[in-house]
Coordinates of C-alpha atoms and ligand atoms in Angstrom, one line a residue:
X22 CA 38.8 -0.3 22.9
X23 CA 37.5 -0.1 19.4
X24 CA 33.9 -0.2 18.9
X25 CA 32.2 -1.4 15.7
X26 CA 29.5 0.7 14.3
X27 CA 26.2 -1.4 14.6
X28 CA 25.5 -0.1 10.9
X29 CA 28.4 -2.0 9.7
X30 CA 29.1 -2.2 7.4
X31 CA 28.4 1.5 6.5
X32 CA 29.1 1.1 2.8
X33 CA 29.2 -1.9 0.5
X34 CA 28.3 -2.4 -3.3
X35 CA 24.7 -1.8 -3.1
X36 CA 25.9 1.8 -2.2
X37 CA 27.7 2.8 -5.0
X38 CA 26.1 4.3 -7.8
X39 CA 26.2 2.8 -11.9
X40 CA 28.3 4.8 -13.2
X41 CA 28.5 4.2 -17.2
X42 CA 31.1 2.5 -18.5
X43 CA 33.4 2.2 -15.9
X44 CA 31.7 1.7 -12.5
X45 CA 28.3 -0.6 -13.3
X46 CA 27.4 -3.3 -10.8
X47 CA 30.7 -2.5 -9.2
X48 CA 32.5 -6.0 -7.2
X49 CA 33.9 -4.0 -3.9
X50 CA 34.3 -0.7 -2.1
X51 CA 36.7 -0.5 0.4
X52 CA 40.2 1.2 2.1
X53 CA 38.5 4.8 2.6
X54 CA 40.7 7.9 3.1
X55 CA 38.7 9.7 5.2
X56 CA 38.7 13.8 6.6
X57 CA 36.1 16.1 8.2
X58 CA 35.6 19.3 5.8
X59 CA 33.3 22.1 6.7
X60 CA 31.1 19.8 9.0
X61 CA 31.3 17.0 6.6
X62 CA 32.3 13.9 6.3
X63 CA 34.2 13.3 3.5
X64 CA 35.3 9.6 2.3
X65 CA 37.8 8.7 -0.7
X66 CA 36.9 4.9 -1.5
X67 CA 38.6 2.1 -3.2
X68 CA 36.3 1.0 -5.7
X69 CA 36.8 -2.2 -7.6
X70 CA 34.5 -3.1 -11.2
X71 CA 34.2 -6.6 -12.4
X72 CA 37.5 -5.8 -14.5
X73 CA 39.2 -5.6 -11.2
X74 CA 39.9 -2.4 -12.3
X75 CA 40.4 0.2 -8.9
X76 CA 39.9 3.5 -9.0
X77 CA 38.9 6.3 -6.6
X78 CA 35.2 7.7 -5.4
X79 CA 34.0 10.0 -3.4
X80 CA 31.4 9.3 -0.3
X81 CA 29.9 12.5 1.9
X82 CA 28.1 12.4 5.4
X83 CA 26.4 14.5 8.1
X84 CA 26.5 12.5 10.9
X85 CA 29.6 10.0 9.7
X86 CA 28.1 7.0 9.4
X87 CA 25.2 7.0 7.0
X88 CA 27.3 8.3 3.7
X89 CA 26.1 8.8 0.2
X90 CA 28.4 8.1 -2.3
X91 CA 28.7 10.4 -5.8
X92 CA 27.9 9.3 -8.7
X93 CA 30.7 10.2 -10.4
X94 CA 34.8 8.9 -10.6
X95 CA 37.1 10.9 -8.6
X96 CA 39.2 12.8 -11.4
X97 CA 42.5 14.0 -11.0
X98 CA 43.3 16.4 -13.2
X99 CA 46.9 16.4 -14.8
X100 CA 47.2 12.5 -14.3
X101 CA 46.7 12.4 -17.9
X102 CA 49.8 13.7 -18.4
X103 CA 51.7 10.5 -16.7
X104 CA 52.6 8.2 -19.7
X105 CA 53.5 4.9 -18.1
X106 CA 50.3 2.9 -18.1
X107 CA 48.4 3.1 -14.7
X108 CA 46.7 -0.1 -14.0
X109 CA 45.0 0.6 -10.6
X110 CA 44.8 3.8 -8.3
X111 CA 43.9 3.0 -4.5
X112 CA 43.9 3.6 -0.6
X113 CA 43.6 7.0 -0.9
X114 CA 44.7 9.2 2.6
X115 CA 43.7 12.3 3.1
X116 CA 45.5 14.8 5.1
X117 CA 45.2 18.9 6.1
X118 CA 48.1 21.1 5.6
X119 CA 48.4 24.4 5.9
X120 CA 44.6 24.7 4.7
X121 CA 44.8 22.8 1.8
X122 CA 44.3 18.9 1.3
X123 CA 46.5 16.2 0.3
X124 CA 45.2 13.1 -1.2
X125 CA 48.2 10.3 -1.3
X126 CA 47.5 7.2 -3.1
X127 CA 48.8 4.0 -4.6
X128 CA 49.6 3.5 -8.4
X129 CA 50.1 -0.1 -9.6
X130 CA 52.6 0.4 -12.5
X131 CA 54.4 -1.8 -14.7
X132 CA 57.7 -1.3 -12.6
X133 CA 56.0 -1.4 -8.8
X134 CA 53.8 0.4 -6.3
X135 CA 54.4 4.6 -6.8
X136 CA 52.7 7.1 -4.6
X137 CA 51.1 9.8 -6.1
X138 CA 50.3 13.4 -4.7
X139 CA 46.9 15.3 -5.8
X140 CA 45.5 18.7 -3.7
X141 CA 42.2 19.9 -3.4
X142 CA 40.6 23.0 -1.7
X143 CA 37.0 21.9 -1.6
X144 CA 36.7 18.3 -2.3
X145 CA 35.3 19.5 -6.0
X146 CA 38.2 19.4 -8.0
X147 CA 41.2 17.6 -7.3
X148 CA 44.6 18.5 -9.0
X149 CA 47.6 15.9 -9.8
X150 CA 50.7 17.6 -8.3
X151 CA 52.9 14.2 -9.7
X152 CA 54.7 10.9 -8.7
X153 CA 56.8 11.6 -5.3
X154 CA 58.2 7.9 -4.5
X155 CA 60.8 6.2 -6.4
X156 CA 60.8 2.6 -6.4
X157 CA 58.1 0.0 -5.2
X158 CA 56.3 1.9 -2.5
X159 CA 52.7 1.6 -0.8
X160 CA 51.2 3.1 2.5
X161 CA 51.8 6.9 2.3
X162 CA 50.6 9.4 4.7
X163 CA 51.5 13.0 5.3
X164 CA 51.8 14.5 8.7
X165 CA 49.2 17.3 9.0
X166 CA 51.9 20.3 9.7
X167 CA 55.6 20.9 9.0
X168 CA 58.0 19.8 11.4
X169 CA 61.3 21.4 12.1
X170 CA 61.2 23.3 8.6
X171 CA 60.3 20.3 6.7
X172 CA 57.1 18.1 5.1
X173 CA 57.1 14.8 6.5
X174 CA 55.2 11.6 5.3
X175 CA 55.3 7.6 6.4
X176 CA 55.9 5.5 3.7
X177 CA 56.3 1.5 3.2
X178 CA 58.7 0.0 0.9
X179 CA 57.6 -3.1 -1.0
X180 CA 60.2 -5.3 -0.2
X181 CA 58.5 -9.2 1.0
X182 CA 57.0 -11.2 -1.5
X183 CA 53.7 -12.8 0.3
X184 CA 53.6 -16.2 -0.6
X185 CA 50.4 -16.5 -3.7
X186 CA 50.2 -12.4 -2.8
X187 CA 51.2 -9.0 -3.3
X188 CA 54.6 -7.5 -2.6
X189 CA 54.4 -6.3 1.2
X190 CA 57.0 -4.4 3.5
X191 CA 58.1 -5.0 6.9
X192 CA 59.5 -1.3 7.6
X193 CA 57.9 1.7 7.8
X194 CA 60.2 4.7 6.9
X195 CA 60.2 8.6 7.1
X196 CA 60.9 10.9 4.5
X197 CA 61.1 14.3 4.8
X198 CA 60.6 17.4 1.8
X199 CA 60.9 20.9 0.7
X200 CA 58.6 21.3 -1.3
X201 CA 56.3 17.9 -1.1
X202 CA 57.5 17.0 -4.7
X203 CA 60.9 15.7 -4.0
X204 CA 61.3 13.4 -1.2
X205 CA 64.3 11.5 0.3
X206 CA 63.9 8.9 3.0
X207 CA 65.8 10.1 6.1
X208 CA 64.9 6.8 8.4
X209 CA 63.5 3.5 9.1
X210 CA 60.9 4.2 11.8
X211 CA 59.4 1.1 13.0
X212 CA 59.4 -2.5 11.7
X213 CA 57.5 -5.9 11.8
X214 CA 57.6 -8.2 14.9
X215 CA 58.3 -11.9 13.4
X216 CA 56.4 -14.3 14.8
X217 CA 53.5 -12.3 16.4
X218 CA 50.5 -10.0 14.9
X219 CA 51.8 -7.5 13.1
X220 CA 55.1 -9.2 11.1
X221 CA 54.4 -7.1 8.0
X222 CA 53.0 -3.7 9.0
X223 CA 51.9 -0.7 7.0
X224 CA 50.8 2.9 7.8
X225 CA 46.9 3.4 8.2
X226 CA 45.4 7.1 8.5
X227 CA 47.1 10.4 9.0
X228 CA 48.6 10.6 12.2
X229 CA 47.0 12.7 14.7
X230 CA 48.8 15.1 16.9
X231 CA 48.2 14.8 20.7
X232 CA 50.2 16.1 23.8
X233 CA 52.0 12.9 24.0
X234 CA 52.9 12.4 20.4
X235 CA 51.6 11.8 17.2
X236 CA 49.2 8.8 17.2
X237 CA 49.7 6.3 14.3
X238 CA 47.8 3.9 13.8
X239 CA 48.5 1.0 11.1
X240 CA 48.1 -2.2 10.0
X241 CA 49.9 -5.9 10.8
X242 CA 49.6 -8.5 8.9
X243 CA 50.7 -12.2 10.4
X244 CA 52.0 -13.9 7.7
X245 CA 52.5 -17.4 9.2
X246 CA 49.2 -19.0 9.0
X247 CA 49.0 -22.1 6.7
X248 CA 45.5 -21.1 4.8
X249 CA 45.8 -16.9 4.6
X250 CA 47.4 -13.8 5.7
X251 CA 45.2 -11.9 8.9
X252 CA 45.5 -7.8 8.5
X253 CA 44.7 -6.0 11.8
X254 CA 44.9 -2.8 13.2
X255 CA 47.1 -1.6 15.7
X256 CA 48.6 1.8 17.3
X257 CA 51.5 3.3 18.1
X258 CA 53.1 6.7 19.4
X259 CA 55.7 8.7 17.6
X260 CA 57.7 11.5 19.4
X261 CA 56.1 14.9 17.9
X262 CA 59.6 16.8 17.1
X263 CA 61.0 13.3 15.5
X264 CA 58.2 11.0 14.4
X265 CA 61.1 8.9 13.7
X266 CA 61.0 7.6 17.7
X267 CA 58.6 5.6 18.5
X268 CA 57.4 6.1 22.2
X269 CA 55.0 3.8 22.6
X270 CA 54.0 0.3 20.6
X271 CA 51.2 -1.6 21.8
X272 CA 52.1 -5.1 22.1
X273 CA 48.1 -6.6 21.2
X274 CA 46.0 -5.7 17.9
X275 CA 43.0 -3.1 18.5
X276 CA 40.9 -4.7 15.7
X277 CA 41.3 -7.7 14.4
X278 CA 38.9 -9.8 11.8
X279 CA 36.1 -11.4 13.6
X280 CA 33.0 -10.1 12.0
X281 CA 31.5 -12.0 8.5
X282 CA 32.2 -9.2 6.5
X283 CA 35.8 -8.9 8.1
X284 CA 36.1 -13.0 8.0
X285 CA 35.2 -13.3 4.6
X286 CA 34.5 -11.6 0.9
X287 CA 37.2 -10.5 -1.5
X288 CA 40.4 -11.3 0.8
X289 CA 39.7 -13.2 3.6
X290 CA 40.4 -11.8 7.1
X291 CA 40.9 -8.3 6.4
X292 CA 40.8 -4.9 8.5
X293 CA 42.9 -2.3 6.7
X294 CA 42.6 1.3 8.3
X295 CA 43.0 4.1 6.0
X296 CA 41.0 7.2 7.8
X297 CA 40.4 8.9 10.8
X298 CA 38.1 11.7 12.0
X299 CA 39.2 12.9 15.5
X300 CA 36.6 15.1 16.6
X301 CA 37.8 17.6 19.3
X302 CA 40.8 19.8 19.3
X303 CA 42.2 22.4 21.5
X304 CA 43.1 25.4 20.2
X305 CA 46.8 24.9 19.8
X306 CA 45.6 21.9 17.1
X307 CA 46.0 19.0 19.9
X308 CA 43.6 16.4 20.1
X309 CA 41.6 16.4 23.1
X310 CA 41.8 13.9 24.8
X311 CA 38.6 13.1 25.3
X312 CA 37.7 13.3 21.8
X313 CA 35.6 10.8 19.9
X314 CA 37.8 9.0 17.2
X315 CA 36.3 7.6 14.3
X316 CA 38.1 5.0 12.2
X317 CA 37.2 3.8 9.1
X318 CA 38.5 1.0 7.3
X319 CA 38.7 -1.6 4.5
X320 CA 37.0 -5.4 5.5
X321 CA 38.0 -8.1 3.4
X322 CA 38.9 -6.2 0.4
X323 CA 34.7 -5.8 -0.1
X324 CA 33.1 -3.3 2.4
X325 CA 33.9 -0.3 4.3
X326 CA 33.7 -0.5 8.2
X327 CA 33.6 1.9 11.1
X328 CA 35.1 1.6 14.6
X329 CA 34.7 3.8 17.6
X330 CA 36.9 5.1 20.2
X331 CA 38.8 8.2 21.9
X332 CA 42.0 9.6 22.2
X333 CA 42.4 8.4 25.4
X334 CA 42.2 4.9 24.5
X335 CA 44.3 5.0 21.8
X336 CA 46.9 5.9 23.3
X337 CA 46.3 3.8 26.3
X338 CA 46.5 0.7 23.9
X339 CA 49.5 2.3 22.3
X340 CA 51.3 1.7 26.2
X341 CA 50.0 -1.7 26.7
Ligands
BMA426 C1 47.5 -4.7 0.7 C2 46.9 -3.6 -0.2 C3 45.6 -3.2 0.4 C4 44.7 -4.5 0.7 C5 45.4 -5.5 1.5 C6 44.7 -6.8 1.7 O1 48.7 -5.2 0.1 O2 46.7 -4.1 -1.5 O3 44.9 -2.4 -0.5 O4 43.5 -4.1 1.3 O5 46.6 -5.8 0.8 O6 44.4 -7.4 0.6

């Protein structure tokens, strides 16, 4: 039900501009945040130099698929300010509220994963707003509006060691806000099935709001595989007053690694899904359900990678 682009992958090294000091001959470009802004297509990329040092740039399409990425580092200003070290800044979402934009992204610090919060108007200038998780933390997303009087976000504690690996989760967890600075958790939402595809799981894009519910996509990661961990995709529904239900869970992946670029590079057997374009609403702000969906993700740690579907299917998979 997802569809691979036959450009894919849409953006790789080649793509990204030398950028002196920091971003020359860069190693990887990958886990794109990913929003449609005045017609646009509008990317936030994972980039990694030959340090292995991550940081964030900025890719921009017509059509969504052929994308030329900036030749500059994203800068967000007021992060200056922070003074803990900052080793790496990554998978970047993007989310639309109440006509601004929201960028939430990882920081690798010396005590864990944090989340930070930057806003931008016009995808010119993007300002740091501050830190907004406590504790080790990755996989952040905002929901697009305010429910019931309050912000929202999806977030994933960092609590499983993988073995010769990161520090992984097998819960993902609402919290809810005033203001979008200070945020308390208020539930576990949904956690990993043991034994089958998705036993450590992780939020992917910004959910999208449809008639049923708000569609979440996110990744699994089976972890009980002698040689390496697999990250797929996969979808679920969440009940639009209280994204804390889940309605609907599909049981099978929607994307899993099976092309070279997915099967190899960086990590090994990778698809990580960080953005989403969903292309028709109604005018009450539901997706159609007819509506192309475009998601774009991280393979193997190296490329970027864009699969096809609509609303409709989504959700059907969601049910299955
Ligand atoms: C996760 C994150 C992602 C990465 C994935 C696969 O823990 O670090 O950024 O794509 O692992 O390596």
């Amino acid at each position: 039900m997802l569809t691979r682009s036959v450009k894919n992958p849409i953006i790789s090294r080649k793509d990204v501009p030398n950028i002196y000091p920091n971003a020359v001959d860069v190693s990887s470009v990958f886990n794109p945040g990913a929003i449609k802004y005045n017609g646009k297509y509008i990317l936030l990329l994972r980039v990694q130099n030959r340090g292995r040092e991550t940081f964030i740039m900025q890719a921009e399409s017509a059509n969504g698929v052929d994308f030329k990425v900036a030749d500059k580092i994203v800068v967000f200003n007021g992060l200056e300010k922070i003074k803990e070290k900052i080793y790496h800044i990554y998978d970047a979402r993007i989310t639309k509220l109440e006509n601004k934009y929201y960028v939430l992204f990882a920081m690798d610090m010396d005590d864990g994963c944090k989340l930070g919060l930057a806003k931008t108007e016009s995808f010119e200038e993007y300002e740091f707003l501050g830190i907004i998780s406590e504790g080790d933390v990755r996989n952040g997303v905002l929901f697009p509006e305010k429910i019931n009087g309050k912000y929202l976000r999806l977030d994933r504690p960092n609590k499983v060691q993988l073995e010769g690996g990161p520090s992984s989760g097998n819960t993902i967890c609402l919290s809810e806000s005033e203001d979008l600075l200070k945020w308390k958790t208020v539930k576990s939402v949904m956690s990993g099935r043991f034994h089958y595809w998705d036993e450590n799981i992780g939020s992917g894009p910004t959910p999208i709001k449809t008639r049923e519910g708000w569609l979440h996509i996110y990744h699994g990661v089976a972890t009980h595989f002698a040689s390496s961990n697999i990250y797929q995709a996969g979808v679920s529904l969440l009940d639009l007053n209280d994204p804390s239900i889940v309605l609907a869970r599909g049981r099978y992946n929607i994307l899993e690694p099976r092309e070279m670029y997915e099967l190899t590079g960086q990590v090994q057997n990778v698809v990580f899904p960080s953005g989403m374009v969903v292309e028709d609403y109604d005018d009450e702000g539901f997706a159609l359900t007819d509506s192309k969906v475009l998601v774009y993700y991280g393979a193997a740690d190296t490329v970027v990678g864009l699969a096809v579907s609509t609303v409709k299917e989504l959700i059907e998979a969601s049910k299955q």
